[in-house]
XYZ file of C-alpha atoms in Angstrom:
461
model
C 0.119 -0.080 -0.168
C 2.754 2.529 0.858
C 4.655 1.670 -2.713
C 1.008 2.369 -4.369
C 0.894 5.835 -2.465
C 4.129 6.825 -3.339
C 3.553 5.945 -7.257
C 0.900 7.841 -7.178
C 2.141 11.087 -5.610
C 5.169 10.872 -8.083
C 2.441 10.674 -11.056
C 0.338 13.636 -10.116
C 3.598 15.374 -9.399
C 5.055 14.914 -12.861
C 1.726 15.826 -14.301
C 0.957 18.988 -12.175
C 4.934 19.987 -13.452
C 4.351 19.107 -17.239
C 1.060 21.521 -17.124
C 2.907 24.068 -15.218
C 5.613 24.437 -17.846
C 3.014 24.303 -20.574
C 1.104 27.393 -19.010
C 4.287 29.051 -18.326
C 5.836 28.753 -22.076
C 1.759 29.880 -23.007
C 2.471 33.127 -21.058
C 3.328 36.508 -22.560
C 7.423 37.543 -21.733
C 6.217 40.802 -19.822
C 4.243 38.608 -17.662
C 7.417 36.200 -16.544
C 9.536 39.634 -16.136
C 6.829 40.772 -13.839
C 6.407 37.694 -11.922
C 10.140 37.075 -11.021
C 9.200 38.730 -7.900
C 6.403 36.047 -7.465
C 6.683 32.752 -5.680
C 7.678 30.362 -8.367
C 9.471 32.892 -10.481
C 12.912 31.210 -10.510
C 11.583 28.328 -11.711
C 9.526 30.011 -14.722
C 12.750 31.819 -15.741
C 14.868 28.246 -15.544
C 12.025 26.782 -18.188
C 12.302 29.656 -20.421
C 16.269 29.178 -20.300
C 15.952 25.281 -20.952
C 13.483 25.947 -23.932
C 15.941 28.749 -25.675
C 18.695 26.375 -25.191
C 17.023 23.619 -26.981
C 15.699 25.726 -29.722
C 19.291 27.223 -30.222
C 20.742 23.458 -30.205
C 18.359 23.079 -32.838
C 19.018 25.893 -35.350
C 22.798 25.856 -35.189
C 22.816 22.008 -36.042
C 24.725 22.200 -39.667
C 22.682 20.723 -42.550
C 23.737 17.898 -45.182
C 23.958 20.715 -47.876
C 26.204 22.898 -45.484
C 28.466 20.256 -44.731
C 28.936 19.293 -48.388
C 29.443 23.098 -49.163
C 32.163 22.846 -46.501
C 33.766 20.350 -47.592
C 34.028 21.586 -51.184
C 35.258 24.954 -49.611
C 38.147 22.949 -48.017
C 38.989 20.637 -51.201
C 38.931 24.230 -53.188
C 41.493 25.714 -51.209
C 43.893 22.790 -51.234
C 43.541 22.383 -54.801
C 44.291 25.993 -55.452
C 47.087 26.216 -52.795
C 49.053 23.213 -54.395
C 48.645 24.029 -58.344
C 49.272 27.478 -57.782
C 46.453 28.251 -59.899
C 43.765 31.041 -59.062
C 39.993 30.575 -58.967
C 39.161 32.401 -61.848
C 41.453 30.326 -63.679
C 40.180 27.194 -62.831
C 36.648 28.768 -63.906
C 38.094 29.367 -67.345
C 39.381 26.021 -67.631
C 36.357 24.720 -66.882
C 34.400 26.495 -69.443
C 36.819 25.675 -72.138
C 36.303 21.945 -71.368
C 32.598 22.711 -71.801
C 32.698 24.207 -74.982
C 35.092 21.550 -76.539
C 32.512 19.155 -75.384
C 29.845 21.104 -76.911
C 31.545 21.378 -80.194
C 32.342 17.698 -80.112
C 28.662 17.201 -79.649
C 27.627 19.647 -82.514
C 30.055 17.859 -84.760
C 28.588 14.380 -84.093
C 25.351 15.792 -84.752
C 26.193 17.290 -88.169
C 28.076 13.450 -89.204
C 24.943 12.024 -88.155
C 22.260 14.044 -90.152
C 24.904 14.330 -93.454
C 24.743 10.481 -93.194
C 21.151 10.485 -93.352
C 20.970 12.981 -96.356
C 23.608 10.371 -98.020
C 21.616 7.717 -97.402
C 18.284 9.424 -98.645
C 20.327 10.490 -101.958
C 21.254 6.430 -102.757
C 17.803 5.551 -101.886
C 16.533 8.344 -104.586
C 18.921 7.050 -107.376
C 17.558 3.292 -107.044
C 14.167 4.452 -107.197
C 13.533 4.261 -110.831
C 14.592 0.558 -110.678
C 12.234 -0.210 -107.942
C 9.790 1.343 -109.482
C 10.277 -0.707 -112.648
C 10.477 -4.096 -110.525
C 7.092 -3.198 -109.105
C 5.578 -2.334 -112.158
C 6.994 -5.665 -113.841
C 4.817 -7.430 -110.863
C 1.802 -5.336 -112.182
C 1.845 -6.646 -115.508
C -0.411 -9.552 -117.007
C 1.020 -13.159 -116.485
C 1.683 -13.283 -120.223
C 4.099 -10.311 -120.138
C 5.519 -10.932 -117.054
C 6.775 -14.490 -117.832
C 8.453 -12.911 -120.806
C 10.871 -10.299 -118.505
C 13.655 -12.651 -117.262
C 15.163 -12.467 -114.000
C 18.576 -11.696 -115.431
C 17.548 -8.568 -116.936
C 16.246 -7.090 -113.532
C 19.591 -8.042 -111.760
C 21.627 -6.572 -115.014
C 19.481 -3.336 -114.428
C 20.342 -3.518 -110.749
C 23.993 -4.068 -111.267
C 24.309 -1.168 -113.757
C 22.704 1.204 -111.190
C 25.087 0.096 -108.429
C 27.981 0.513 -110.918
C 26.833 3.985 -111.521
C 26.564 4.756 -108.178
C 29.795 3.635 -107.578
C 31.380 5.985 -110.657
C 29.669 9.094 -109.254
C 30.644 8.718 -105.392
C 32.879 11.207 -104.361
C 33.267 14.405 -102.378
C 31.467 17.443 -103.738
C 33.020 20.390 -105.117
C 33.181 23.870 -103.146
C 31.310 26.159 -104.867
C 33.557 29.376 -105.571
C 31.149 32.574 -104.584
C 32.076 35.254 -107.351
C 29.167 37.702 -106.413
C 25.858 38.303 -108.237
C 24.786 40.688 -110.859
C 21.289 42.233 -111.330
C 19.776 43.172 -114.860
C 16.549 43.745 -116.454
C 15.437 42.696 -120.202
C 12.449 44.353 -122.247
C 11.344 43.150 -125.580
C 9.446 44.916 -127.776
C 6.623 42.507 -128.752
C 3.922 45.306 -129.408
C 6.500 46.427 -132.133
C 7.132 43.368 -133.523
C 3.397 43.011 -134.018
C 2.965 45.930 -135.965
C 6.035 45.762 -138.103
C 6.626 41.939 -138.109
C 8.333 41.991 -141.737
C 11.061 45.004 -140.707
C 13.438 43.079 -138.954
C 15.496 46.407 -138.123
C 12.844 47.677 -135.742
C 12.758 44.232 -133.595
C 15.015 45.562 -130.416
C 16.247 43.854 -127.264
C 16.632 46.529 -124.071
C 19.304 44.852 -121.892
C 20.117 47.209 -118.500
C 22.677 46.063 -116.474
C 21.621 47.341 -113.148
C 24.204 46.576 -110.353
C 26.680 43.925 -108.950
C 27.127 42.616 -105.535
C 29.822 40.967 -103.429
C 32.332 40.548 -106.232
C 36.026 39.049 -105.343
C 38.781 41.349 -104.629
C 41.438 41.390 -107.690
C 43.794 43.952 -106.995
C 46.394 43.975 -104.085
C 44.881 46.126 -101.916
C 41.555 43.787 -101.817
C 39.238 45.773 -104.244
C 38.209 45.855 -107.927
C 37.996 48.013 -110.754
C 34.752 45.805 -112.342
C 32.869 46.632 -115.636
C 30.279 44.734 -117.642
C 30.884 43.548 -121.401
C 27.197 42.705 -122.618
C 27.049 40.469 -126.161
C 24.340 38.034 -127.794
C 25.562 35.037 -128.659
C 26.380 33.494 -130.740
C 27.212 36.497 -132.523
C 29.979 38.269 -130.673
C 31.112 40.787 -133.185
C 28.741 43.326 -131.263
C 29.180 43.789 -127.723
C 29.041 46.907 -125.302
C 30.633 47.802 -122.395
C 29.809 49.821 -118.883
C 31.721 52.208 -117.333
C 34.784 51.064 -115.245
C 33.885 51.610 -111.229
C 37.102 52.339 -109.179
C 37.755 50.539 -106.288
C 34.655 48.813 -105.094
C 33.251 45.258 -105.092
C 29.636 46.519 -105.155
C 29.112 48.434 -108.353
C 26.037 50.108 -109.511
C 26.096 50.534 -113.277
C 22.201 51.374 -114.464
C 23.558 51.540 -118.301
C 21.056 50.014 -121.065
C 22.376 48.675 -124.490
C 19.932 47.746 -127.586
C 20.485 44.776 -129.661
C 18.415 44.615 -132.814
C 17.377 40.819 -132.799
C 14.472 39.654 -135.234
C 11.502 38.285 -133.714
C 12.321 34.580 -135.357
C 15.534 34.497 -134.259
C 15.153 35.520 -130.505
C 14.741 32.230 -129.201
C 18.047 31.023 -130.387
C 20.184 33.506 -128.915
C 22.199 33.633 -125.753
C 22.608 36.620 -123.335
C 26.298 36.810 -121.825
C 27.381 39.259 -119.467
C 31.034 39.339 -118.651
C 32.562 40.821 -115.832
C 36.013 41.927 -116.044
C 38.371 43.837 -113.820
C 40.175 46.990 -115.242
C 44.171 46.968 -115.214
C 45.808 50.016 -116.760
C 49.196 48.416 -117.648
C 48.300 44.691 -118.250
C 45.596 42.274 -119.730
C 42.205 42.638 -117.884
C 41.031 39.641 -115.789
C 37.617 38.321 -116.173
C 36.137 37.614 -112.761
C 33.184 35.579 -114.180
C 30.353 34.762 -116.665
C 26.243 34.812 -116.589
C 25.102 33.068 -119.659
C 21.160 33.148 -119.962
C 19.499 31.517 -123.294
C 16.560 33.418 -124.272
C 14.489 30.570 -124.792
C 14.218 29.554 -121.199
C 12.944 32.985 -120.145
C 9.802 34.524 -120.651
C 10.106 37.788 -123.002
C 6.611 38.483 -123.037
C 7.089 40.718 -120.028
C 9.743 43.171 -118.107
C 12.196 40.603 -116.503
C 14.482 41.622 -114.027
C 16.336 39.382 -112.217
C 19.716 38.306 -109.783
C 22.202 35.887 -111.201
C 25.128 34.199 -109.620
C 27.977 34.949 -111.487
C 29.894 31.664 -112.546
C 34.023 31.234 -113.064
C 34.804 32.198 -116.682
C 35.189 28.911 -118.676
C 38.585 27.522 -119.390
C 39.920 27.825 -122.757
C 40.555 24.066 -123.354
C 37.218 23.421 -121.530
C 35.322 25.557 -124.067
C 37.366 24.019 -127.207
C 36.372 20.616 -125.829
C 32.478 21.163 -125.093
C 30.486 19.829 -127.547
C 26.945 21.342 -126.280
C 23.955 19.956 -124.805
C 20.871 18.755 -126.313
C 16.966 18.259 -124.728
C 14.860 15.536 -125.744
C 11.535 13.872 -124.015
C 10.990 9.541 -124.036
C 7.616 7.901 -123.609
C 7.145 4.161 -123.694
C 3.943 2.580 -123.599
C 4.347 -1.082 -122.393
C 0.945 -2.261 -123.490
C 1.543 -1.068 -127.032
C 5.228 -1.523 -127.398
C 5.936 1.988 -128.556
C 8.602 4.024 -128.282
C 8.383 7.580 -128.574
C 11.406 10.205 -128.950
C 10.903 14.117 -128.996
C 13.626 15.966 -130.024
C 13.173 19.658 -128.323
C 16.436 21.470 -128.959
C 20.119 21.875 -128.442
C 22.383 24.967 -127.298
C 25.675 25.661 -127.341
C 26.973 23.684 -129.926
C 30.461 23.296 -131.141
C 31.296 25.886 -134.236
C 31.684 23.484 -137.242
C 32.114 26.042 -139.935
C 34.641 28.772 -140.896
C 32.282 31.460 -140.601
C 31.709 29.939 -136.600
C 28.262 28.443 -137.146
C 26.658 24.988 -137.791
C 24.136 23.662 -139.706
C 23.033 20.933 -137.372
C 20.515 17.868 -137.286
C 19.789 14.862 -135.287
C 20.028 11.314 -136.042
C 18.012 8.711 -133.779
C 19.228 5.233 -134.048
C 17.868 2.297 -132.398
C 19.977 -0.704 -131.406
C 19.997 -4.069 -130.348
C 23.306 -6.030 -129.373
C 25.438 -3.507 -131.620
C 23.016 -3.732 -134.458
C 20.841 -0.886 -136.382
C 17.383 -1.763 -136.161
C 16.034 1.784 -137.231
C 17.163 5.155 -138.358
C 15.327 8.287 -138.135
C 16.654 12.116 -138.411
C 15.240 15.789 -137.963
C 15.469 18.598 -140.319
C 18.572 20.539 -140.550
C 18.804 23.869 -139.006
C 20.841 26.516 -140.918
C 23.500 28.783 -139.304
C 22.817 27.975 -135.762
C 23.993 27.019 -132.847
C 21.286 26.800 -130.380
C 18.809 24.846 -132.937
C 15.089 24.369 -132.089
C 13.248 21.592 -133.692
C 10.336 19.842 -131.227
C 10.033 16.718 -133.821
C 8.502 13.378 -132.655
C 9.984 9.960 -133.733
C 8.075 6.587 -132.881
C 9.846 3.263 -132.598
C 7.823 -0.240 -132.219
C 9.815 -2.295 -129.401
C 7.971 -5.024 -127.748
C 7.921 -5.225 -124.027
C 10.090 -8.143 -123.592
C 12.530 -6.341 -125.637
C 13.307 -2.639 -123.808
C 15.494 -4.274 -121.445
C 17.962 -4.875 -124.685
C 17.655 -2.158 -126.712
C 19.568 1.181 -126.740
C 18.919 4.313 -128.181
C 21.603 6.414 -129.854
C 21.422 10.019 -130.289
C 23.964 11.995 -132.349
C 23.781 15.674 -133.280
C 25.454 16.208 -136.855
C 26.290 19.006 -138.387
C 25.283 19.289 -142.472
C 28.086 19.887 -144.880
C 26.850 20.559 -148.695
C 30.150 19.868 -150.192
C 31.812 17.187 -148.200
C 30.537 14.536 -145.774
C 28.669 15.390 -142.458
C 30.472 15.645 -139.275
C 29.202 13.994 -135.953
C 29.146 17.143 -133.355
C 28.527 15.060 -130.362
C 26.397 11.934 -129.293
C 24.420 10.063 -126.387
C 23.563 6.823 -125.914
C 20.772 5.517 -123.547
C 19.605 2.175 -122.578
C 20.122 -0.309 -119.731
C 23.809 -0.591 -120.364
C 24.407 3.185 -119.916
C 25.583 5.212 -117.110
C 24.934 8.381 -115.717
C 22.328 10.798 -116.372
C 21.315 8.830 -119.430
C 20.676 5.731 -117.638
C 18.633 7.703 -114.739
C 16.571 8.983 -117.956
C 15.886 5.710 -119.337
C 14.871 4.189 -115.914
C 12.694 7.101 -115.360
C 11.034 6.350 -118.513
C 10.102 2.885 -117.615
C 9.250 3.502 -113.870
C 6.812 6.404 -115.548
C 4.701 4.414 -118.692
C 2.750 6.440 -120.946
C 4.517 9.404 -119.730
C 6.850 11.825 -121.236
C 10.139 12.385 -119.394
C 12.222 15.544 -120.545
C 15.954 15.713 -119.561
C 18.827 17.959 -120.526
C 22.147 16.265 -121.658
C 25.724 17.069 -122.329
C 26.884 16.082 -125.564
C 29.893 13.449 -125.573
C 32.631 12.923 -128.336
C 31.912 10.061 -130.660
C 35.319 8.491 -129.687
C 34.251 8.302 -126.155
C 31.055 6.853 -127.084
C 32.845 3.991 -129.096
C 35.187 2.968 -126.427
């Protein structure tokens, strides 16, 4: 009984003490100060001191982040003392490393997308073959059986060889600036006086040029422009020379008398030169504009990139270009060739012109099956034909035949000379093979394309 009473008394004392501490904590500070003279004041002040000590110990205890920062500061100071490099030096080193890492990342991204573009380009080259193979599957069974698997394999091999031949790094383009010009041909005057060729005029205005390369030691140039209508190079116009500038403004207009019937056979040439008082003038570049490629029914004002001047040897070896379309109808077994035009043909006559016509030969295994030719165009290097020719070629033979297109120069007194030649077919390469494959991949649809003429000796090999 005595032990139970003692336990009860102690519990009551503890509860009373706890409630007293709680009441004292809730009282304002002023009451605690005023009650210091009262009984129990010393006890209340002691409670406050204990409470404040506990709170202070909680606030002054460092956190995990503060400990890590303190360790980093100590480590940083040790490294600076050992290496002798100041803090700003270490910051510069870190920034440099970050820049190098960023550059490496950018380079990797560029390489990745370059590979993707290259893959898409290779896929586009074989697109014609895939379309053609798919077209074979869509044919009737009687015609599909006539197509041998070896023919398709041969086509695929030729496409792969062509890709290997054309593989290589693209050449960097040389930037020589731009030239702005304006063209105006008097169509209304032509309609009134169509028979009077002397009244037909082409107005050519050289407006300005920009971003020309510096040809002098000082980094500037003294540019001027020569204007002529090819193939007639006798009549030329020149602008004024503008001293020490890479962005000359000319605003000079020149008039050419051109008959209405000959305007499409002319090529306008802007030759940009750097004037030199004591030596030969340096040619900066040239801009060629075939007038049959632009619409002269309205005033034309354009910018064109200046191209490098042609090398004399290249100019001598260049034979010209020809444009024609191919169309094949598999069900009818009909191959249609439309000879459209040619331009910049090689001069074959003494007067600097030619009398060109085009000869088309259908061949199989070296044997000539059929031969056709266009009309003769007199005294021109840019003939326009628009003449159509048809050949009967069964579908099972279309992979075995080839088409030889030759531009000839007519000679009344002697034998006709070949200017250049193009051979198309499944055994061709380059642009000729792609043109042939595009025709097969798009039946019943004419496919037109420009081709650069090659020498007869090269085609013979």
